[in-house]
Amino acid sequence: MKLIRLHKKKLEDYIDDLCAHKRVAQKEVYELVSAKMLSVCRQYIKDIHYAEDVMIAGFMKVFTNIDKFENRGNFEGWIRRIMVNESISFLRAQKSFHCIEDVEVKEEVVEDDIELSIEDIQLLIDQLPEGCRSVFNLYVVEGYKHQEIAELLKIQEGTSKSQLAQARKLLQQQLAILKTQGVWNGIK
Protein backbone atom coordinates (compact mmCIF):
# COMPACT_ATOMS: atom_id res chain seq x y z
CA MET A 1 0.00 0.00 0.00
CA LYS A 2 1.39 3.39 -1.01
CA LEU A 3 1.11 6.31 1.40
CA ILE A 4 0.21 9.66 -0.05
CA ARG A 5 0.98 12.84 1.84
CA LEU A 6 -1.98 15.13 2.09
CA HIS A 7 0.00 18.09 3.33
CA LYS A 8 3.29 19.00 1.79
CA LYS A 9 5.87 20.03 4.36
CA LYS A 10 7.47 23.43 4.09
CA LEU A 11 11.23 23.78 4.24
CA GLU A 12 11.00 25.41 7.66
CA ASP A 13 9.15 22.35 9.00
CA TYR A 14 12.38 20.36 8.77
CA ILE A 15 14.52 22.58 11.02
CA ASP A 16 13.87 20.67 14.26
CA ASP A 17 14.60 17.33 12.58
CA LEU A 18 17.73 18.77 11.00
CA CYS A 19 18.90 20.00 14.42
CA ALA A 20 18.41 16.42 15.64
CA HIS A 21 20.61 15.29 12.69
CA LYS A 22 17.89 13.06 11.25
CA ARG A 23 19.08 11.68 7.91
CA VAL A 24 15.57 11.46 6.48
CA ALA A 25 15.10 15.19 7.03
CA GLN A 26 18.48 15.92 5.44
CA LYS A 27 17.54 13.85 2.41
CA GLU A 28 14.16 15.54 2.05
CA VAL A 29 15.61 19.05 2.39
CA TYR A 30 18.26 18.17 -0.17
CA GLU A 31 15.59 16.91 -2.56
CA LEU A 32 13.46 20.02 -2.02
CA VAL A 33 16.09 22.65 -2.76
CA SER A 34 19.08 21.00 -4.43
CA ALA A 35 18.02 22.03 -7.94
CA LYS A 36 17.71 25.68 -6.88
CA MET A 37 21.00 25.58 -4.99
CA LEU A 38 22.80 23.97 -7.91
CA SER A 39 21.65 26.83 -10.10
CA VAL A 40 22.98 29.29 -7.49
CA CYS A 41 26.39 27.60 -7.55
CA ARG A 42 26.28 27.35 -11.32
CA GLN A 43 25.82 31.12 -11.60
CA TYR A 44 29.31 31.54 -10.15
CA ILE A 45 31.05 28.42 -11.43
CA LYS A 46 31.04 27.61 -15.15
CA ASP A 47 31.73 23.89 -14.89
CA ILE A 48 28.59 22.04 -13.77
CA HIS A 49 30.65 19.27 -12.14
CA TYR A 50 32.51 21.73 -9.94
CA ALA A 51 29.24 23.52 -9.21
CA GLU A 52 27.76 20.19 -8.03
CA ASP A 53 30.79 19.58 -5.80
CA VAL A 54 30.44 23.04 -4.29
CA MET A 55 26.70 22.53 -3.77
CA ILE A 56 27.32 19.25 -1.92
CA ALA A 57 29.97 20.92 0.25
CA GLY A 58 27.44 23.68 0.90
CA PHE A 59 24.81 21.18 2.04
CA MET A 60 27.37 19.61 4.37
CA LYS A 61 27.84 23.05 5.94
CA VAL A 62 24.09 23.53 6.15
CA PHE A 63 23.61 20.21 7.94
CA THR A 64 26.60 20.57 10.28
CA ASN A 65 25.87 24.20 11.13
CA ILE A 66 22.08 24.03 11.36
CA ASP A 67 22.27 25.02 15.02
CA LYS A 68 23.62 28.43 13.87
CA PHE A 69 20.41 29.20 11.97
CA GLU A 70 18.69 31.69 14.26
CA ASN A 71 15.22 31.30 12.77
CA ARG A 72 15.04 35.06 12.18
CA GLY A 73 14.98 34.98 8.41
CA ASN A 74 14.06 32.77 5.54
CA PHE A 75 15.60 29.29 5.86
CA GLU A 76 16.01 28.91 2.10
CA GLY A 77 17.73 32.31 2.01
CA TRP A 78 20.16 31.11 4.69
CA ILE A 79 20.95 28.01 2.62
CA ARG A 80 21.36 30.17 -0.49
CA ARG A 81 23.83 32.44 1.30
CA ILE A 82 25.91 29.41 2.29
CA MET A 83 25.94 28.29 -1.37
CA VAL A 84 27.07 31.73 -2.53
CA ASN A 85 29.84 31.80 0.09
CA GLU A 86 30.95 28.27 -0.85
CA SER A 87 31.05 29.24 -4.52
CA ILE A 88 33.19 32.28 -3.82
CA SER A 89 35.50 30.24 -1.57
CA PHE A 90 35.88 27.71 -4.38
CA LEU A 91 36.82 30.44 -6.86
CA ARG A 92 39.37 31.84 -4.43
CA ALA A 93 40.87 28.38 -3.86
CA GLN A 94 41.13 27.88 -7.61
CA LYS A 95 42.88 31.27 -7.77
CA SER A 96 40.60 32.11 -10.67
CA PHE A 97 38.99 35.03 -8.89
CA HIS A 98 40.54 38.35 -9.74
CA CYS A 99 39.13 41.76 -10.38
CA ILE A 100 40.15 44.37 -12.87
CA GLU A 101 41.34 47.66 -11.46
CA ASP A 102 38.94 50.56 -11.11
CA VAL A 103 38.24 51.88 -14.57
CA GLU A 104 35.87 54.40 -16.05
CA VAL A 105 33.26 52.51 -18.01
CA LYS A 106 30.83 54.25 -20.31
CA GLU A 107 27.77 52.06 -20.69
CA GLU A 108 26.19 51.65 -24.08
CA VAL A 109 22.48 51.08 -24.33
CA VAL A 110 21.10 48.26 -26.44
CA GLU A 111 17.58 49.39 -27.23
CA ASP A 112 15.68 46.61 -28.97
CA ASP A 113 13.75 44.00 -27.05
CA ILE A 114 15.76 40.83 -27.06
CA GLU A 115 14.30 37.42 -26.44
CA LEU A 116 16.82 35.06 -24.88
CA SER A 117 16.29 31.85 -23.01
CA ILE A 118 17.57 31.50 -19.47
CA GLU A 119 20.23 29.13 -20.80
CA ASP A 120 21.37 31.76 -23.32
CA ILE A 121 21.55 34.42 -20.63
CA GLN A 122 23.60 32.09 -18.42
CA LEU A 123 25.98 31.42 -21.32
CA LEU A 124 26.45 35.17 -21.79
CA ILE A 125 27.14 35.61 -18.09
CA ASP A 126 29.56 32.65 -18.18
CA GLN A 127 31.68 34.54 -20.69
CA LEU A 128 32.34 37.35 -18.21
CA PRO A 129 35.66 37.39 -16.35
CA GLU A 130 35.38 35.79 -12.87
CA GLY A 131 35.44 39.06 -10.94
CA CYS A 132 32.82 40.70 -13.13
CA ARG A 133 30.63 37.60 -13.09
CA SER A 134 30.77 37.28 -9.30
CA VAL A 135 29.98 40.94 -8.66
CA PHE A 136 27.23 40.88 -11.31
CA ASN A 137 25.60 37.83 -9.71
CA LEU A 138 25.91 39.19 -6.18
CA TYR A 139 24.48 42.58 -7.11
CA VAL A 140 21.89 41.76 -9.78
CA VAL A 141 20.80 38.24 -8.86
CA GLU A 142 21.34 38.09 -5.09
CA GLY A 143 20.55 41.74 -4.35
CA TYR A 144 23.67 42.53 -2.31
CA LYS A 145 24.78 46.15 -1.89
CA HIS A 146 28.25 47.19 -3.05
CA GLN A 147 29.48 47.51 0.54
CA GLU A 148 28.38 43.93 1.29
CA ILE A 149 30.00 42.67 -1.91
CA ALA A 150 33.24 44.44 -1.03
CA GLU A 151 33.31 42.80 2.40
CA LEU A 152 32.42 39.38 1.03
CA LEU A 153 34.98 39.45 -1.79
CA LYS A 154 37.59 41.40 0.19
CA ILE A 155 37.76 44.18 -2.38
CA GLN A 156 37.17 47.92 -2.31
CA GLU A 157 33.61 49.20 -2.75
CA GLY A 158 34.75 51.16 -5.80
CA THR A 159 36.15 47.98 -7.30
CA SER A 160 32.76 46.33 -6.85
CA LYS A 161 31.09 49.22 -8.67
CA SER A 162 33.58 49.16 -11.53
CA GLN A 163 33.27 45.36 -11.86
CA LEU A 164 29.51 45.72 -12.17
CA ALA A 165 29.86 48.49 -14.74
CA GLN A 166 32.37 46.40 -16.69
CA ALA A 167 30.07 43.36 -16.56
CA ARG A 168 27.17 45.41 -17.89
CA LYS A 169 29.33 46.86 -20.65
CA LEU A 170 30.57 43.42 -21.70
CA LEU A 171 27.05 41.99 -21.68
CA GLN A 172 25.78 44.91 -23.77
CA GLN A 173 28.63 44.35 -26.24
CA GLN A 174 27.76 40.65 -26.46
CA LEU A 175 24.10 41.49 -27.05
CA ALA A 176 24.99 44.02 -29.74
CA ILE A 177 27.10 41.39 -31.50
CA LEU A 178 24.27 38.88 -31.29
CA LYS A 179 21.85 41.45 -32.62
CA THR A 180 24.01 42.20 -35.66
CA GLN A 181 24.48 38.48 -36.31
CA GLY A 182 20.79 37.78 -35.78
CA VAL A 183 21.66 34.86 -33.50
CA TRP A 184 19.67 34.38 -30.31
CA ASN A 185 19.36 30.70 -29.49
CA GLY A 186 22.28 28.35 -29.23
CA ILE A 187 24.82 31.00 -28.21
CA LYS A 188 28.33 29.57 -28.24
PDB file of C-alpha atoms in Angstrom:
ATOM      1  CA  MET A   1       0.000   0.000   0.000  1.00  0.00           C
ATOM      2  CA  LYS A   2       1.390   3.390  -1.011  1.00  0.00           C
ATOM      3  CA  LEU A   3       1.113   6.309   1.404  1.00  0.00           C
ATOM      4  CA  ILE A   4       0.209   9.661  -0.049  1.00  0.00           C
ATOM      5  CA  ARG A   5       0.984  12.836   1.837  1.00  0.00           C
ATOM      6  CA  LEU A   6      -1.980  15.127   2.095  1.00  0.00           C
ATOM      7  CA  HIS A   7       0.003  18.094   3.332  1.00  0.00           C
ATOM      8  CA  LYS A   8       3.290  18.996   1.788  1.00  0.00           C
ATOM      9  CA  LYS A   9       5.869  20.034   4.360  1.00  0.00           C
ATOM     10  CA  LYS A  10       7.470  23.425   4.087  1.00  0.00           C
ATOM     11  CA  LEU A  11      11.231  23.780   4.239  1.00  0.00           C
ATOM     12  CA  GLU A  12      10.997  25.414   7.658  1.00  0.00           C
ATOM     13  CA  ASP A  13       9.148  22.355   9.004  1.00  0.00           C
ATOM     14  CA  TYR A  14      12.380  20.361   8.773  1.00  0.00           C
ATOM     15  CA  ILE A  15      14.515  22.581  11.017  1.00  0.00           C
ATOM     16  CA  ASP A  16      13.869  20.666  14.264  1.00  0.00           C
ATOM     17  CA  ASP A  17      14.601  17.333  12.583  1.00  0.00           C
ATOM     18  CA  LEU A  18      17.734  18.770  11.003  1.00  0.00           C
ATOM     19  CA  CYS A  19      18.901  19.997  14.420  1.00  0.00           C
ATOM     20  CA  ALA A  20      18.415  16.416  15.639  1.00  0.00           C
ATOM     21  CA  HIS A  21      20.609  15.294  12.686  1.00  0.00           C
ATOM     22  CA  LYS A  22      17.894  13.059  11.251  1.00  0.00           C
ATOM     23  CA  ARG A  23      19.082  11.677   7.909  1.00  0.00           C
ATOM     24  CA  VAL A  24      15.572  11.457   6.476  1.00  0.00           C
ATOM     25  CA  ALA A  25      15.100  15.193   7.032  1.00  0.00           C
ATOM     26  CA  GLN A  26      18.482  15.917   5.442  1.00  0.00           C
ATOM     27  CA  LYS A  27      17.542  13.846   2.407  1.00  0.00           C
ATOM     28  CA  GLU A  28      14.158  15.545   2.046  1.00  0.00           C
ATOM     29  CA  VAL A  29      15.608  19.050   2.393  1.00  0.00           C
ATOM     30  CA  TYR A  30      18.263  18.172  -0.175  1.00  0.00           C
ATOM     31  CA  GLU A  31      15.588  16.908  -2.561  1.00  0.00           C
ATOM     32  CA  LEU A  32      13.455  20.016  -2.020  1.00  0.00           C
ATOM     33  CA  VAL A  33      16.092  22.655  -2.763  1.00  0.00           C
ATOM     34  CA  SER A  34      19.081  20.998  -4.432  1.00  0.00           C
ATOM     35  CA  ALA A  35      18.021  22.034  -7.944  1.00  0.00           C
ATOM     36  CA  LYS A  36      17.707  25.680  -6.882  1.00  0.00           C
ATOM     37  CA  MET A  37      20.996  25.581  -4.992  1.00  0.00           C
ATOM     38  CA  LEU A  38      22.798  23.972  -7.907  1.00  0.00           C
ATOM     39  CA  SER A  39      21.652  26.826 -10.101  1.00  0.00           C
ATOM     40  CA  VAL A  40      22.978  29.292  -7.491  1.00  0.00           C
ATOM     41  CA  CYS A  41      26.389  27.604  -7.548  1.00  0.00           C
ATOM     42  CA  ARG A  42      26.279  27.353 -11.319  1.00  0.00           C
ATOM     43  CA  GLN A  43      25.818  31.124 -11.599  1.00  0.00           C
ATOM     44  CA  TYR A  44      29.308  31.545 -10.153  1.00  0.00           C
ATOM     45  CA  ILE A  45      31.047  28.420 -11.433  1.00  0.00           C
ATOM     46  CA  LYS A  46      31.044  27.612 -15.153  1.00  0.00           C
ATOM     47  CA  ASP A  47      31.729  23.888 -14.894  1.00  0.00           C
ATOM     48  CA  ILE A  48      28.594  22.038 -13.773  1.00  0.00           C
ATOM     49  CA  HIS A  49      30.648  19.265 -12.142  1.00  0.00           C
ATOM     50  CA  TYR A  50      32.511  21.731  -9.938  1.00  0.00           C
ATOM     51  CA  ALA A  51      29.244  23.517  -9.210  1.00  0.00           C
ATOM     52  CA  GLU A  52      27.764  20.188  -8.030  1.00  0.00           C
ATOM     53  CA  ASP A  53      30.787  19.576  -5.798  1.00  0.00           C
ATOM     54  CA  VAL A  54      30.435  23.041  -4.295  1.00  0.00           C
ATOM     55  CA  MET A  55      26.704  22.528  -3.765  1.00  0.00           C
ATOM     56  CA  ILE A  56      27.321  19.251  -1.924  1.00  0.00           C
ATOM     57  CA  ALA A  57      29.967  20.922   0.248  1.00  0.00           C
ATOM     58  CA  GLY A  58      27.440  23.683   0.900  1.00  0.00           C
ATOM     59  CA  PHE A  59      24.814  21.185   2.041  1.00  0.00           C
ATOM     60  CA  MET A  60      27.371  19.607   4.368  1.00  0.00           C
ATOM     61  CA  LYS A  61      27.844  23.047   5.935  1.00  0.00           C
ATOM     62  CA  VAL A  62      24.087  23.532   6.147  1.00  0.00           C
ATOM     63  CA  PHE A  63      23.610  20.213   7.944  1.00  0.00           C
ATOM     64  CA  THR A  64      26.599  20.568  10.282  1.00  0.00           C
ATOM     65  CA  ASN A  65      25.867  24.201  11.134  1.00  0.00           C
ATOM     66  CA  ILE A  66      22.078  24.031  11.360  1.00  0.00           C
ATOM     67  CA  ASP A  67      22.273  25.024  15.019  1.00  0.00           C
ATOM     68  CA  LYS A  68      23.619  28.428  13.865  1.00  0.00           C
ATOM     69  CA  PHE A  69      20.412  29.201  11.971  1.00  0.00           C
ATOM     70  CA  GLU A  70      18.692  31.693  14.258  1.00  0.00           C
ATOM     71  CA  ASN A  71      15.216  31.304  12.773  1.00  0.00           C
ATOM     72  CA  ARG A  72      15.038  35.061  12.182  1.00  0.00           C
ATOM     73  CA  GLY A  73      14.979  34.977   8.410  1.00  0.00           C
ATOM     74  CA  ASN A  74      14.065  32.770   5.542  1.00  0.00           C
ATOM     75  CA  PHE A  75      15.599  29.291   5.857  1.00  0.00           C
ATOM     76  CA  GLU A  76      16.012  28.913   2.103  1.00  0.00           C
ATOM     77  CA  GLY A  77      17.727  32.312   2.010  1.00  0.00           C
ATOM     78  CA  TRP A  78      20.159  31.114   4.691  1.00  0.00           C
ATOM     79  CA  ILE A  79      20.953  28.012   2.622  1.00  0.00           C
ATOM     80  CA  ARG A  80      21.365  30.171  -0.488  1.00  0.00           C
ATOM     81  CA  ARG A  81      23.832  32.438   1.305  1.00  0.00           C
ATOM     82  CA  ILE A  82      25.909  29.411   2.287  1.00  0.00           C
ATOM     83  CA  MET A  83      25.938  28.292  -1.367  1.00  0.00           C
ATOM     84  CA  VAL A  84      27.074  31.733  -2.525  1.00  0.00           C
ATOM     85  CA  ASN A  85      29.843  31.799   0.086  1.00  0.00           C
ATOM     86  CA  GLU A  86      30.946  28.273  -0.852  1.00  0.00           C
ATOM     87  CA  SER A  87      31.047  29.239  -4.518  1.00  0.00           C
ATOM     88  CA  ILE A  88      33.190  32.282  -3.818  1.00  0.00           C
ATOM     89  CA  SER A  89      35.496  30.237  -1.574  1.00  0.00           C
ATOM     90  CA  PHE A  90      35.881  27.710  -4.384  1.00  0.00           C
ATOM     91  CA  LEU A  91      36.816  30.444  -6.859  1.00  0.00           C
ATOM     92  CA  ARG A  92      39.366  31.837  -4.435  1.00  0.00           C
ATOM     93  CA  ALA A  93      40.868  28.383  -3.855  1.00  0.00           C
ATOM     94  CA  GLN A  94      41.132  27.882  -7.614  1.00  0.00           C
ATOM     95  CA  LYS A  95      42.876  31.265  -7.770  1.00  0.00           C
ATOM     96  CA  SER A  96      40.597  32.107 -10.673  1.00  0.00           C
ATOM     97  CA  PHE A  97      38.986  35.026  -8.891  1.00  0.00           C
ATOM     98  CA  HIS A  98      40.539  38.350  -9.743  1.00  0.00           C
ATOM     99  CA  CYS A  99      39.132  41.764 -10.379  1.00  0.00           C
ATOM    100  CA  ILE A 100      40.153  44.371 -12.871  1.00  0.00           C
ATOM    101  CA  GLU A 101      41.342  47.660 -11.462  1.00  0.00           C
ATOM    102  CA  ASP A 102      38.942  50.560 -11.113  1.00  0.00           C
ATOM    103  CA  VAL A 103      38.237  51.878 -14.574  1.00  0.00           C
ATOM    104  CA  GLU A 104      35.868  54.395 -16.055  1.00  0.00           C
ATOM    105  CA  VAL A 105      33.261  52.509 -18.012  1.00  0.00           C
ATOM    106  CA  LYS A 106      30.826  54.252 -20.312  1.00  0.00           C
ATOM    107  CA  GLU A 107      27.772  52.057 -20.689  1.00  0.00           C
ATOM    108  CA  GLU A 108      26.194  51.645 -24.083  1.00  0.00           C
ATOM    109  CA  VAL A 109      22.483  51.075 -24.331  1.00  0.00           C
ATOM    110  CA  VAL A 110      21.097  48.257 -26.440  1.00  0.00           C
ATOM    111  CA  GLU A 111      17.578  49.390 -27.229  1.00  0.00           C
ATOM    112  CA  ASP A 112      15.678  46.609 -28.973  1.00  0.00           C
ATOM    113  CA  ASP A 113      13.747  44.000 -27.050  1.00  0.00           C
ATOM    114  CA  ILE A 114      15.757  40.834 -27.062  1.00  0.00           C
ATOM    115  CA  GLU A 115      14.303  37.416 -26.444  1.00  0.00           C
ATOM    116  CA  LEU A 116      16.822  35.064 -24.878  1.00  0.00           C
ATOM    117  CA  SER A 117      16.290  31.849 -23.009  1.00  0.00           C
ATOM    118  CA  ILE A 118      17.569  31.499 -19.467  1.00  0.00           C
ATOM    119  CA  GLU A 119      20.230  29.132 -20.800  1.00  0.00           C
ATOM    120  CA  ASP A 120      21.370  31.764 -23.321  1.00  0.00           C
ATOM    121  CA  ILE A 121      21.552  34.417 -20.626  1.00  0.00           C
ATOM    122  CA  GLN A 122      23.598  32.087 -18.424  1.00  0.00           C
ATOM    123  CA  LEU A 123      25.981  31.423 -21.322  1.00  0.00           C
ATOM    124  CA  LEU A 124      26.452  35.175 -21.790  1.00  0.00           C
ATOM    125  CA  ILE A 125      27.140  35.609 -18.088  1.00  0.00           C
ATOM    126  CA  ASP A 126      29.562  32.650 -18.178  1.00  0.00           C
ATOM    127  CA  GLN A 127      31.684  34.538 -20.689  1.00  0.00           C
ATOM    128  CA  LEU A 128      32.336  37.347 -18.213  1.00  0.00           C
ATOM    129  CA  PRO A 129      35.662  37.387 -16.349  1.00  0.00           C
ATOM    130  CA  GLU A 130      35.382  35.786 -12.869  1.00  0.00           C
ATOM    131  CA  GLY A 131      35.436  39.061 -10.936  1.00  0.00           C
ATOM    132  CA  CYS A 132      32.822  40.697 -13.135  1.00  0.00           C
ATOM    133  CA  ARG A 133      30.630  37.599 -13.087  1.00  0.00           C
ATOM    134  CA  SER A 134      30.770  37.279  -9.298  1.00  0.00           C
ATOM    135  CA  VAL A 135      29.977  40.939  -8.664  1.00  0.00           C
ATOM    136  CA  PHE A 136      27.226  40.884 -11.312  1.00  0.00           C
ATOM    137  CA  ASN A 137      25.595  37.835  -9.709  1.00  0.00           C
ATOM    138  CA  LEU A 138      25.913  39.188  -6.180  1.00  0.00           C
ATOM    139  CA  TYR A 139      24.483  42.580  -7.113  1.00  0.00           C
ATOM    140  CA  VAL A 140      21.892  41.759  -9.781  1.00  0.00           C
ATOM    141  CA  VAL A 141      20.798  38.239  -8.856  1.00  0.00           C
ATOM    142  CA  GLU A 142      21.339  38.092  -5.093  1.00  0.00           C
ATOM    143  CA  GLY A 143      20.553  41.743  -4.351  1.00  0.00           C
ATOM    144  CA  TYR A 144      23.666  42.531  -2.314  1.00  0.00           C
ATOM    145  CA  LYS A 145      24.784  46.148  -1.891  1.00  0.00           C
ATOM    146  CA  HIS A 146      28.250  47.192  -3.054  1.00  0.00           C
ATOM    147  CA  GLN A 147      29.482  47.510   0.535  1.00  0.00           C
ATOM    148  CA  GLU A 148      28.378  43.930   1.289  1.00  0.00           C
ATOM    149  CA  ILE A 149      29.997  42.665  -1.913  1.00  0.00           C
ATOM    150  CA  ALA A 150      33.235  44.440  -1.034  1.00  0.00           C
ATOM    151  CA  GLU A 151      33.309  42.801   2.397  1.00  0.00           C
ATOM    152  CA  LEU A 152      32.423  39.379   1.027  1.00  0.00           C
ATOM    153  CA  LEU A 153      34.981  39.450  -1.787  1.00  0.00           C
ATOM    154  CA  LYS A 154      37.588  41.398   0.195  1.00  0.00           C
ATOM    155  CA  ILE A 155      37.761  44.177  -2.378  1.00  0.00           C
ATOM    156  CA  GLN A 156      37.165  47.921  -2.314  1.00  0.00           C
ATOM    157  CA  GLU A 157      33.610  49.197  -2.746  1.00  0.00           C
ATOM    158  CA  GLY A 158      34.751  51.164  -5.805  1.00  0.00           C
ATOM    159  CA  THR A 159      36.147  47.977  -7.304  1.00  0.00           C
ATOM    160  CA  SER A 160      32.757  46.329  -6.854  1.00  0.00           C
ATOM    161  CA  LYS A 161      31.094  49.215  -8.670  1.00  0.00           C
ATOM    162  CA  SER A 162      33.584  49.164 -11.531  1.00  0.00           C
ATOM    163  CA  GLN A 163      33.274  45.362 -11.857  1.00  0.00           C
ATOM    164  CA  LEU A 164      29.506  45.725 -12.172  1.00  0.00           C
ATOM    165  CA  ALA A 165      29.856  48.494 -14.743  1.00  0.00           C
ATOM    166  CA  GLN A 166      32.372  46.401 -16.689  1.00  0.00           C
ATOM    167  CA  ALA A 167      30.074  43.362 -16.560  1.00  0.00           C
ATOM    168  CA  ARG A 168      27.172  45.414 -17.889  1.00  0.00           C
ATOM    169  CA  LYS A 169      29.329  46.860 -20.646  1.00  0.00           C
ATOM    170  CA  LEU A 170      30.573  43.424 -21.698  1.00  0.00           C
ATOM    171  CA  LEU A 171      27.047  41.992 -21.680  1.00  0.00           C
ATOM    172  CA  GLN A 172      25.785  44.908 -23.768  1.00  0.00           C
ATOM    173  CA  GLN A 173      28.629  44.351 -26.237  1.00  0.00           C
ATOM    174  CA  GLN A 174      27.761  40.651 -26.457  1.00  0.00           C
ATOM    175  CA  LEU A 175      24.097  41.493 -27.045  1.00  0.00           C
ATOM    176  CA  ALA A 176      24.995  44.018 -29.737  1.00  0.00           C
ATOM    177  CA  ILE A 177      27.102  41.389 -31.505  1.00  0.00           C
ATOM    178  CA  LEU A 178      24.271  38.878 -31.287  1.00  0.00           C
ATOM    179  CA  LYS A 179      21.846  41.447 -32.618  1.00  0.00           C
ATOM    180  CA  THR A 180      24.014  42.197 -35.663  1.00  0.00           C
ATOM    181  CA  GLN A 181      24.475  38.479 -36.312  1.00  0.00           C
ATOM    182  CA  GLY A 182      20.786  37.777 -35.780  1.00  0.00           C
ATOM    183  CA  VAL A 183      21.655  34.858 -33.504  1.00  0.00           C
ATOM    184  CA  TRP A 184      19.669  34.381 -30.306  1.00  0.00           C
ATOM    185  CA  ASN A 185      19.362  30.701 -29.490  1.00  0.00           C
ATOM    186  CA  GLY A 186      22.279  28.354 -29.226  1.00  0.00           C
ATOM    187  CA  ILE A 187      24.816  31.001 -28.214  1.00  0.00           C
ATOM    188  CA  LYS A 188      28.333  29.572 -28.238  1.00  0.00           C
TER     189      LYS A 188
END
